PDB file of C-alpha atoms in Angstrom:
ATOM      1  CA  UNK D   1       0.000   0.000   0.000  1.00  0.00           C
ATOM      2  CA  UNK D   2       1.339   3.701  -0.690  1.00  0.00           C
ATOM      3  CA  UNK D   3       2.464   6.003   2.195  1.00  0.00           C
ATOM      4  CA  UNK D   4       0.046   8.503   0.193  1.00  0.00           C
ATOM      5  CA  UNK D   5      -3.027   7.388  -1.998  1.00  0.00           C
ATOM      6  CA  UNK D   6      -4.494   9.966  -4.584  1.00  0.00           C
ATOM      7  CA  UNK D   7      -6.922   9.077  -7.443  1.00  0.00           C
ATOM      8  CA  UNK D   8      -4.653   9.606 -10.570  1.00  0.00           C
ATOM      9  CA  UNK D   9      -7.873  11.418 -12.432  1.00  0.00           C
ATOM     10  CA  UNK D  10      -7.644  13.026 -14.663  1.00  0.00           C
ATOM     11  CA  UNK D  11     -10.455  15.251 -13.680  1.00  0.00           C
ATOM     12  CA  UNK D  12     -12.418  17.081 -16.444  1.00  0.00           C
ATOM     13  CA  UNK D  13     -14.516  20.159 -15.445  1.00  0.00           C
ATOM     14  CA  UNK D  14     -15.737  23.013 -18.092  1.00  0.00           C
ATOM     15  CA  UNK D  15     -14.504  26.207 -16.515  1.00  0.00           C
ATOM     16  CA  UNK D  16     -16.534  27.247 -13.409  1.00  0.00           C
ATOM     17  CA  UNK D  17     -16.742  24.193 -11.592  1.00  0.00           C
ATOM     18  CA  UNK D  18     -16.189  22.996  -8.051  1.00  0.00           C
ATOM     19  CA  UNK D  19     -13.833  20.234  -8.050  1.00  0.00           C
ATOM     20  CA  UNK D  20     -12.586  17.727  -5.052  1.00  0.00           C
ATOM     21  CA  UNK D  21      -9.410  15.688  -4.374  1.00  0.00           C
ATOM     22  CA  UNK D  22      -9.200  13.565  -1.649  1.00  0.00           C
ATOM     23  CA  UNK D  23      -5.784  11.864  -0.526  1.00  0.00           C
ATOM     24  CA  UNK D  24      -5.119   9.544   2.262  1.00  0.00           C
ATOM     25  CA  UNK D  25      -2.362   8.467   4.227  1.00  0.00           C
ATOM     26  CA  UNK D  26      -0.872   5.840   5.965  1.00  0.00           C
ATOM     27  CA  UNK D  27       1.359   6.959   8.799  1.00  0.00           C
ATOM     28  CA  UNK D  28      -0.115   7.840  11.392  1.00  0.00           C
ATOM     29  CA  UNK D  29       2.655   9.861  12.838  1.00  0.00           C
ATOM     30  CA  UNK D  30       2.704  12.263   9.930  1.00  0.00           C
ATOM     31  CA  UNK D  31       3.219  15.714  11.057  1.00  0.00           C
ATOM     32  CA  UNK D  32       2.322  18.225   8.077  1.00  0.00           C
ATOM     33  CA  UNK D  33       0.325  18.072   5.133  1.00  0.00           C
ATOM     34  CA  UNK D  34       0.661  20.285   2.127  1.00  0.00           C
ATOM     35  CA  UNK D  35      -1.259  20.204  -1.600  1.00  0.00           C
ATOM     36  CA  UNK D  36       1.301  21.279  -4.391  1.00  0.00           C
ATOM     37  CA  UNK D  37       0.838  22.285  -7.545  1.00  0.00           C
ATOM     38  CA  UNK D  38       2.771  20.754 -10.512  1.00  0.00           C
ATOM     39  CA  UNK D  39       2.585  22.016 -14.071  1.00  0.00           C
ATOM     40  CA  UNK D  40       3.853  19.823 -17.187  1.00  0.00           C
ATOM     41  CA  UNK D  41       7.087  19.078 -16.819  1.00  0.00           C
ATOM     42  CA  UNK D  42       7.606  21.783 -14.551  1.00  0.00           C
ATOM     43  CA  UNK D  43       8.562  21.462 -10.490  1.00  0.00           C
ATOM     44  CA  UNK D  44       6.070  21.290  -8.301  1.00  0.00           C
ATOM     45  CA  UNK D  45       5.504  24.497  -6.371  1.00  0.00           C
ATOM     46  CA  UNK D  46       3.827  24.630  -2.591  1.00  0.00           C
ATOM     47  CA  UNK D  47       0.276  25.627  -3.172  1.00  0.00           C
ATOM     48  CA  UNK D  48      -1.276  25.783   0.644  1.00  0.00           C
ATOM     49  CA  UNK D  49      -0.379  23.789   3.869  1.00  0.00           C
ATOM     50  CA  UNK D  50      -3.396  22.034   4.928  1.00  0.00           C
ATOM     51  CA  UNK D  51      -4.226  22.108   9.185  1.00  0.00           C
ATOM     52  CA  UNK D  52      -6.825  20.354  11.546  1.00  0.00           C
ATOM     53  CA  UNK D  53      -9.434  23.196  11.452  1.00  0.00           C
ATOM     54  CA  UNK D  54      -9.299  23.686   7.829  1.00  0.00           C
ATOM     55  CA  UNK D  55      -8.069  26.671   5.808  1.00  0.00           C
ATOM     56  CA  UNK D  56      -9.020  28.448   2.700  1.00  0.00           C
ATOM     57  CA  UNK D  57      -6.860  30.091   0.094  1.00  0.00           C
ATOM     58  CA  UNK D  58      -9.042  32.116  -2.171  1.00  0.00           C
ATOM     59  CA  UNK D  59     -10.933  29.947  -4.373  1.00  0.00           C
ATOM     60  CA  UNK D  60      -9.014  26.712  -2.671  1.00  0.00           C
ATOM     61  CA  UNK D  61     -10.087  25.172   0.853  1.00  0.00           C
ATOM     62  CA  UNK D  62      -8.586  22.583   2.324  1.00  0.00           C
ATOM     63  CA  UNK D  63      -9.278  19.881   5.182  1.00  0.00           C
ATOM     64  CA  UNK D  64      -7.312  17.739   6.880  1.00  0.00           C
ATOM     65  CA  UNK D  65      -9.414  14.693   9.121  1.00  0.00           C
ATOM     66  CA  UNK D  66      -6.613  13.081  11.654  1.00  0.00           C
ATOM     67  CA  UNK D  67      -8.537  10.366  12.792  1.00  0.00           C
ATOM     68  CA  UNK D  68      -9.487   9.047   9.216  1.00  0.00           C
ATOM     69  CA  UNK D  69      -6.042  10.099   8.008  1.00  0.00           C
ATOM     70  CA  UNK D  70      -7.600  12.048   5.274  1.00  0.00           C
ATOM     71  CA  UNK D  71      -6.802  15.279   3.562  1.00  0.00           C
ATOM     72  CA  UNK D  72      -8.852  17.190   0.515  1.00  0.00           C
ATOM     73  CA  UNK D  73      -9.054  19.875  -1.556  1.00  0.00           C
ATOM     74  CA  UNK D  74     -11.871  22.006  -3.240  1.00  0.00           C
ATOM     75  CA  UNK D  75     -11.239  24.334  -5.953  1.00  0.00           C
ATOM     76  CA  UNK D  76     -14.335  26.459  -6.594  1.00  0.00           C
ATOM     77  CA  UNK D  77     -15.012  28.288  -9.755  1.00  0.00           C
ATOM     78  CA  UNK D  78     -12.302  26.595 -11.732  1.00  0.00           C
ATOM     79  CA  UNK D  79     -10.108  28.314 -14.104  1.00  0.00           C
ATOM     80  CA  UNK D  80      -7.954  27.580 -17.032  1.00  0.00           C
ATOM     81  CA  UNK D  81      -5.114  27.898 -15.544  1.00  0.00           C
ATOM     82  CA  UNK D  82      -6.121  25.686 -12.992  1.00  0.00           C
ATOM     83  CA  UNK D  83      -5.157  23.081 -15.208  1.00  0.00           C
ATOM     84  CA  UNK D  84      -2.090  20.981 -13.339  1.00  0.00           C
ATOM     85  CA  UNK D  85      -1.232  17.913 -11.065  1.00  0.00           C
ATOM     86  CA  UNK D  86      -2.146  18.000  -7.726  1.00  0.00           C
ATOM     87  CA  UNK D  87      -0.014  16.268  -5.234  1.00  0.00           C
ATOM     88  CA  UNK D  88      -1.108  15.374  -1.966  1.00  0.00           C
ATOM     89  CA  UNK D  89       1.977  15.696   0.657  1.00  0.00           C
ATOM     90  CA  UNK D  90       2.708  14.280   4.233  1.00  0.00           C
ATOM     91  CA  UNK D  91       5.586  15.439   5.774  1.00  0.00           C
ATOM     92  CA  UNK D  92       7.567  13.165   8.549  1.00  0.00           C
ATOM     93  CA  UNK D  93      10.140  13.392  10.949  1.00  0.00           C
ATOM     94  CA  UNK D  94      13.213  10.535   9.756  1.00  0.00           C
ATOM     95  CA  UNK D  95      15.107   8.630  12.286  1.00  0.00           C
ATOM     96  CA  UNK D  96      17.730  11.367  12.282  1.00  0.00           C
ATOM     97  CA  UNK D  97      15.639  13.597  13.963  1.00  0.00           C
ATOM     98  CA  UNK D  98      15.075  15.563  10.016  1.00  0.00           C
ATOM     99  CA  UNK D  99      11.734  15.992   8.111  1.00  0.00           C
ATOM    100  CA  UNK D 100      11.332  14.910   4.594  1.00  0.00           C
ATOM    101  CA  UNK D 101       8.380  14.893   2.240  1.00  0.00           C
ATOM    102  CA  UNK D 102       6.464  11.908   0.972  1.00  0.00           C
ATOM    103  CA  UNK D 103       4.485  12.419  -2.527  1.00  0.00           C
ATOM    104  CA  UNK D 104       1.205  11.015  -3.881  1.00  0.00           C
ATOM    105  CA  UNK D 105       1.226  10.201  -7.323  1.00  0.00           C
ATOM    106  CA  UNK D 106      -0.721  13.459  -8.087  1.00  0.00           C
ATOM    107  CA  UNK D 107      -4.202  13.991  -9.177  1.00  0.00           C
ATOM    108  CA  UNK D 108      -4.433  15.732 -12.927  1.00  0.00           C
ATOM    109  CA  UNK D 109      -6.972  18.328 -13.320  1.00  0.00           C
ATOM    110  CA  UNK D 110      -8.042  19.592 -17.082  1.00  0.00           C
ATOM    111  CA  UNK D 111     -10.321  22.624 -17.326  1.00  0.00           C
ATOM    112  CA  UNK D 112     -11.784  23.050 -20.547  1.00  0.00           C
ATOM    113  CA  UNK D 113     -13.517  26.070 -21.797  1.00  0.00           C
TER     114      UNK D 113
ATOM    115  CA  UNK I   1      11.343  31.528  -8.737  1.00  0.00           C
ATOM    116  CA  UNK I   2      12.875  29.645  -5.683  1.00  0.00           C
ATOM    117  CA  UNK I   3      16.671  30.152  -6.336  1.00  0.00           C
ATOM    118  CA  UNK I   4      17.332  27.101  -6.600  1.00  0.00           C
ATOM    119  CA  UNK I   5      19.330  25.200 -10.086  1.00  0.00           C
ATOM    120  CA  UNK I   6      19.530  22.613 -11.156  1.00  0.00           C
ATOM    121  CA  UNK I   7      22.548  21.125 -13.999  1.00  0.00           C
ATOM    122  CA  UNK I   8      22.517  20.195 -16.571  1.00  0.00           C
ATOM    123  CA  UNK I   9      18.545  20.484 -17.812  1.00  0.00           C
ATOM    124  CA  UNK I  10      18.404  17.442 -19.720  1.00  0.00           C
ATOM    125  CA  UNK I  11      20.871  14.258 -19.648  1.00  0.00           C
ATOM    126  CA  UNK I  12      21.382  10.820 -21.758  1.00  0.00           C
ATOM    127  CA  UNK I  13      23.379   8.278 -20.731  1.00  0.00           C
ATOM    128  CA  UNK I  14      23.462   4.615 -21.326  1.00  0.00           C
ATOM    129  CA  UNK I  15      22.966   1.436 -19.024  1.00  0.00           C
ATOM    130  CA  UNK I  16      25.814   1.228 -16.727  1.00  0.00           C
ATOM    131  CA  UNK I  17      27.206   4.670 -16.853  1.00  0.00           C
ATOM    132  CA  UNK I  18      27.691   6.893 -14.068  1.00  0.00           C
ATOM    133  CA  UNK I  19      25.685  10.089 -13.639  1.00  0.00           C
ATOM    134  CA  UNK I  20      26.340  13.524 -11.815  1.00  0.00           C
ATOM    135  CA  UNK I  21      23.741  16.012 -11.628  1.00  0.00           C
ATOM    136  CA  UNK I  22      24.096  19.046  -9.102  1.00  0.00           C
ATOM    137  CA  UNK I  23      22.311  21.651  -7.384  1.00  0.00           C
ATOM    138  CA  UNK I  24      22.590  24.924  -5.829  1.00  0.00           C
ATOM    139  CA  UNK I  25      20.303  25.543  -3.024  1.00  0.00           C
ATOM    140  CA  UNK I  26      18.568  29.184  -2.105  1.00  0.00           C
ATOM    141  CA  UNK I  27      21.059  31.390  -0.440  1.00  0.00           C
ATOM    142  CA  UNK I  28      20.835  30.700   2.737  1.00  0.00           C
ATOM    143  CA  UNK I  29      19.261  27.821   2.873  1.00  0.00           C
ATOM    144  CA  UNK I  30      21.175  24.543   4.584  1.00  0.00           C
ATOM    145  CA  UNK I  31      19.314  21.825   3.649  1.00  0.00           C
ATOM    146  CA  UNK I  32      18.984  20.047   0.549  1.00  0.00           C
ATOM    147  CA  UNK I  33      16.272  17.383  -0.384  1.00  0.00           C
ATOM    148  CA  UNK I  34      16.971  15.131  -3.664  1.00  0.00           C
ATOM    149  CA  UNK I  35      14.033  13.108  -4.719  1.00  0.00           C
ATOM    150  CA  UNK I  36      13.124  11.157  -8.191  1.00  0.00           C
ATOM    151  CA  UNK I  37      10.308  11.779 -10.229  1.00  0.00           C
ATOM    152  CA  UNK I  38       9.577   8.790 -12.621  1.00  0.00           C
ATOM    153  CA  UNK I  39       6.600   9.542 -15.461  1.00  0.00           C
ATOM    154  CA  UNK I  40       3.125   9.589 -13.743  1.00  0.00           C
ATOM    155  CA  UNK I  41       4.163   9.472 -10.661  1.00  0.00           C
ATOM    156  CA  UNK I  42       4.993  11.601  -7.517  1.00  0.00           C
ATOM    157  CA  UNK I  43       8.517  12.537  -6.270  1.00  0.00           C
ATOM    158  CA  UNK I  44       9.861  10.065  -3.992  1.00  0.00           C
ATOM    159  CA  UNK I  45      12.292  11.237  -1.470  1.00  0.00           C
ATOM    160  CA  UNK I  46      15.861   9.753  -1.999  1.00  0.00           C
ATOM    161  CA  UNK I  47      18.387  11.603   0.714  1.00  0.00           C
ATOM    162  CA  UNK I  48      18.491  14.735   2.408  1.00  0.00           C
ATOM    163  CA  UNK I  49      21.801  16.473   3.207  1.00  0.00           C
ATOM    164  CA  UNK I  50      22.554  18.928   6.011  1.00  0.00           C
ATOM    165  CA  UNK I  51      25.507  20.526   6.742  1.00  0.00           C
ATOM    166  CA  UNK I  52      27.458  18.585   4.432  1.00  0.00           C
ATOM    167  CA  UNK I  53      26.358  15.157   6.096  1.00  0.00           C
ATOM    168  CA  UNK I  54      23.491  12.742   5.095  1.00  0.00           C
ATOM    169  CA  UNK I  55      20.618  13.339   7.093  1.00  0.00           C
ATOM    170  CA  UNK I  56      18.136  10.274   5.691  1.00  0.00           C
ATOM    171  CA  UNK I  57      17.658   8.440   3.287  1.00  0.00           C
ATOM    172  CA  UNK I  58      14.485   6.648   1.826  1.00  0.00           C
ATOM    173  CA  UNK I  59      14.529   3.262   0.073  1.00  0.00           C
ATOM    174  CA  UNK I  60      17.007   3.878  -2.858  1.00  0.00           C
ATOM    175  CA  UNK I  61      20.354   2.081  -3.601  1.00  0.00           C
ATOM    176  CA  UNK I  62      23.682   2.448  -2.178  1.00  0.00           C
ATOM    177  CA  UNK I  63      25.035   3.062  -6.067  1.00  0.00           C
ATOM    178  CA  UNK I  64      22.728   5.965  -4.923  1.00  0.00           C
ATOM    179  CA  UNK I  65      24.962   8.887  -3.309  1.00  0.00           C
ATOM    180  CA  UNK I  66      25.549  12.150  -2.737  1.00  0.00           C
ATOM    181  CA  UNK I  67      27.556  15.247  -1.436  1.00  0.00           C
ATOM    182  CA  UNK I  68      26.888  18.613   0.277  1.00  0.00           C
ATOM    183  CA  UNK I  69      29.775  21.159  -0.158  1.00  0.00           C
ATOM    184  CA  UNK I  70      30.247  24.046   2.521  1.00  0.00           C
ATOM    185  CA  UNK I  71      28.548  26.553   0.631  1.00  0.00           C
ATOM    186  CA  UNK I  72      25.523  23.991   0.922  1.00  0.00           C
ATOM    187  CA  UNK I  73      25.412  23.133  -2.612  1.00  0.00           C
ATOM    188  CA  UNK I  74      25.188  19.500  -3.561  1.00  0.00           C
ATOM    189  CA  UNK I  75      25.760  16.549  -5.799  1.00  0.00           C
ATOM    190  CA  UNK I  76      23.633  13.526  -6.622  1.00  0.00           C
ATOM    191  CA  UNK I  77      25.816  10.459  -8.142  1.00  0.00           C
ATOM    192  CA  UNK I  78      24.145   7.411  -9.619  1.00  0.00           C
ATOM    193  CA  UNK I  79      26.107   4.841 -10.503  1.00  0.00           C
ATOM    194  CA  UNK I  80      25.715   1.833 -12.596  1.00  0.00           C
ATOM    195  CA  UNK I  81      22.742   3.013 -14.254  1.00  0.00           C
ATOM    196  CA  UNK I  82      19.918   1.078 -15.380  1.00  0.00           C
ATOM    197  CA  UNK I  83      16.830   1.678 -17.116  1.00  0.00           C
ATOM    198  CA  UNK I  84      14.846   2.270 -14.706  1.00  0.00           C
ATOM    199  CA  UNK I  85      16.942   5.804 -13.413  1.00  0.00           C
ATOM    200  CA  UNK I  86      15.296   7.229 -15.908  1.00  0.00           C
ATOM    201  CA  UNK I  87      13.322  10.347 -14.269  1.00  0.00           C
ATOM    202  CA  UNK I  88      12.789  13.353 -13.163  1.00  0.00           C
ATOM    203  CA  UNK I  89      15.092  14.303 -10.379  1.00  0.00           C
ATOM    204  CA  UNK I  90      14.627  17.224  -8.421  1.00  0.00           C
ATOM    205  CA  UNK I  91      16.342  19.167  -5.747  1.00  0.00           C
ATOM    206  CA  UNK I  92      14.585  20.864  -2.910  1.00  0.00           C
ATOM    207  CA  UNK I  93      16.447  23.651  -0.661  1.00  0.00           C
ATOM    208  CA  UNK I  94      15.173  24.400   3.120  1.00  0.00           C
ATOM    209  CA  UNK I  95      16.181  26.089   6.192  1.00  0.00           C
ATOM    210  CA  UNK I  96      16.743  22.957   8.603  1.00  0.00           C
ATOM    211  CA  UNK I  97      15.764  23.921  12.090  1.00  0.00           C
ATOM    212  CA  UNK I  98      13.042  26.020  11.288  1.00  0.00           C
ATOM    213  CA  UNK I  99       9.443  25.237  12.153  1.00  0.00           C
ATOM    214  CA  UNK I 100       7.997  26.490   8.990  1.00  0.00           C
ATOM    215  CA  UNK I 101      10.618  24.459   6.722  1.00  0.00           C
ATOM    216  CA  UNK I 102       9.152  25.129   3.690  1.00  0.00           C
ATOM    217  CA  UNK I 103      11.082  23.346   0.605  1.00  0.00           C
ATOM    218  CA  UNK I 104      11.825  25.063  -2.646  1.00  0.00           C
ATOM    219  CA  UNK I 105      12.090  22.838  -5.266  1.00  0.00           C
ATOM    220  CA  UNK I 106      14.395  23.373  -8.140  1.00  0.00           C
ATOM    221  CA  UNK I 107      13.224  22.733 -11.925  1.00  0.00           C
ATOM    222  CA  UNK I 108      14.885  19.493 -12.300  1.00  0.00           C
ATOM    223  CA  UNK I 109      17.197  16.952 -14.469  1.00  0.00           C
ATOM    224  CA  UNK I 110      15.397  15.020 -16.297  1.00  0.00           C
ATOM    225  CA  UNK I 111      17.878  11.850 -17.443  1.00  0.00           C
ATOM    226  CA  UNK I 112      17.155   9.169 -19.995  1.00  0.00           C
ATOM    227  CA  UNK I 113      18.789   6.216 -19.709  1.00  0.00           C
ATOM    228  CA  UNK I 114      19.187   4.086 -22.571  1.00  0.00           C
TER     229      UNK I 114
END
């Protein structure tokens, strides 16, 4: 099973719409959860950190559920240049006492006109 | 942008070469991340260097290695190289001690391996 589970999409949404992404994750100890952004062939590029009571970014919300080990995101009123990969991101604390990141397998988003 | 390259942009090697591909991290920044991104999936995290020292590792290879130089930039060295290396690999520069350690991810090597 993967540290952190995405649905690969893609998602298709006419310009407008609400979209979802759910992720989950398997270690429990995770510490930090983050959604990036990752255009074609590009690096991917911190979009919003994700906490317990839930934040929102604009058009972009995000929720994080401990106890089910679950994390989403919901883009309202989708834009063109919404179009990317989503990545879903834990963050944990190695046994060297350092934090590293641990990557879904991203969640592609198309919005068409 | 982060600040953070990446060399060369775009590799080929064949099976059983060796590879070096470098980064320079954000001034200021201590820590560098080096992770592998193969096609349709996410990065996965390979080491992490601070202060010139490994500081983790995640389940890659010992023909996997790398370097941290004391103005913080760093090497990634694959050796033996199959066809499977090929990928994606990025670099990510942080401040390590800092609460907020936020990486910034450089654009990336991406190596074929033929």
């Amino acid at each position: 099973r993967k540290e952190v589970e995405q649905d690969p999409g893609p998602f298709n949404v006419p310009e407008g719409a609400t979209v979802a992404f759910n992720c989950t994750y398997s270690n429990s100890a995770s510490q930090s959860f983050f959604w990036y952004r990752q255009d074609c062939r590009k690096e991917p590029k911190l979009l919003m950190s994700v906490y317990s009571s839930g934040n929102e970014d604009g058009r972009f919300t995000a929720q994080l559920n401990r106890a089910s080990q679950y994390i989403s995101l919901l883009i309202r009123d989708s834009k063109l240049s919404d179009s990317a990969t989503y990545l879903c991101v834990v963050r944990f604390t190695m046994d060297t006492g350092r934090r590293a990141l641990t990557f879904g397998s991203g969640t592609r988003l198309q919005v068409q006109p | 942008e982060t600040g953070v390259t990446q060399s060369p942009t775009h590799l080929i090697k064949t099976r059983g070469q060796q590879v070096t591909l470098r980064c320079s991290s954000q001034s200021g920044h201590n820590t560098v991340s080096w992770y592998q991104q193969a096609l349709g999936q996410g990065p996965q995290f390979i080491f992490q260097y601070y202060r010139e020292e490994e500081n983790g590792r995640g389940n890659f290879p010992p023909r996997f290695s790398g370097l941290q130089f004391p103005n913080y930039s760093s090497e990634l060295n694959v050796n033996a190289l199959e066809l499977d290396d090929s990928a994606l690999y990025l670099c990510a520069s942080s401040l390590g001690g800092v609460p907020s350690y936020e990486q910034y991810f450089g654009p990336g090597t991406r190596l074929t391996v033929t």
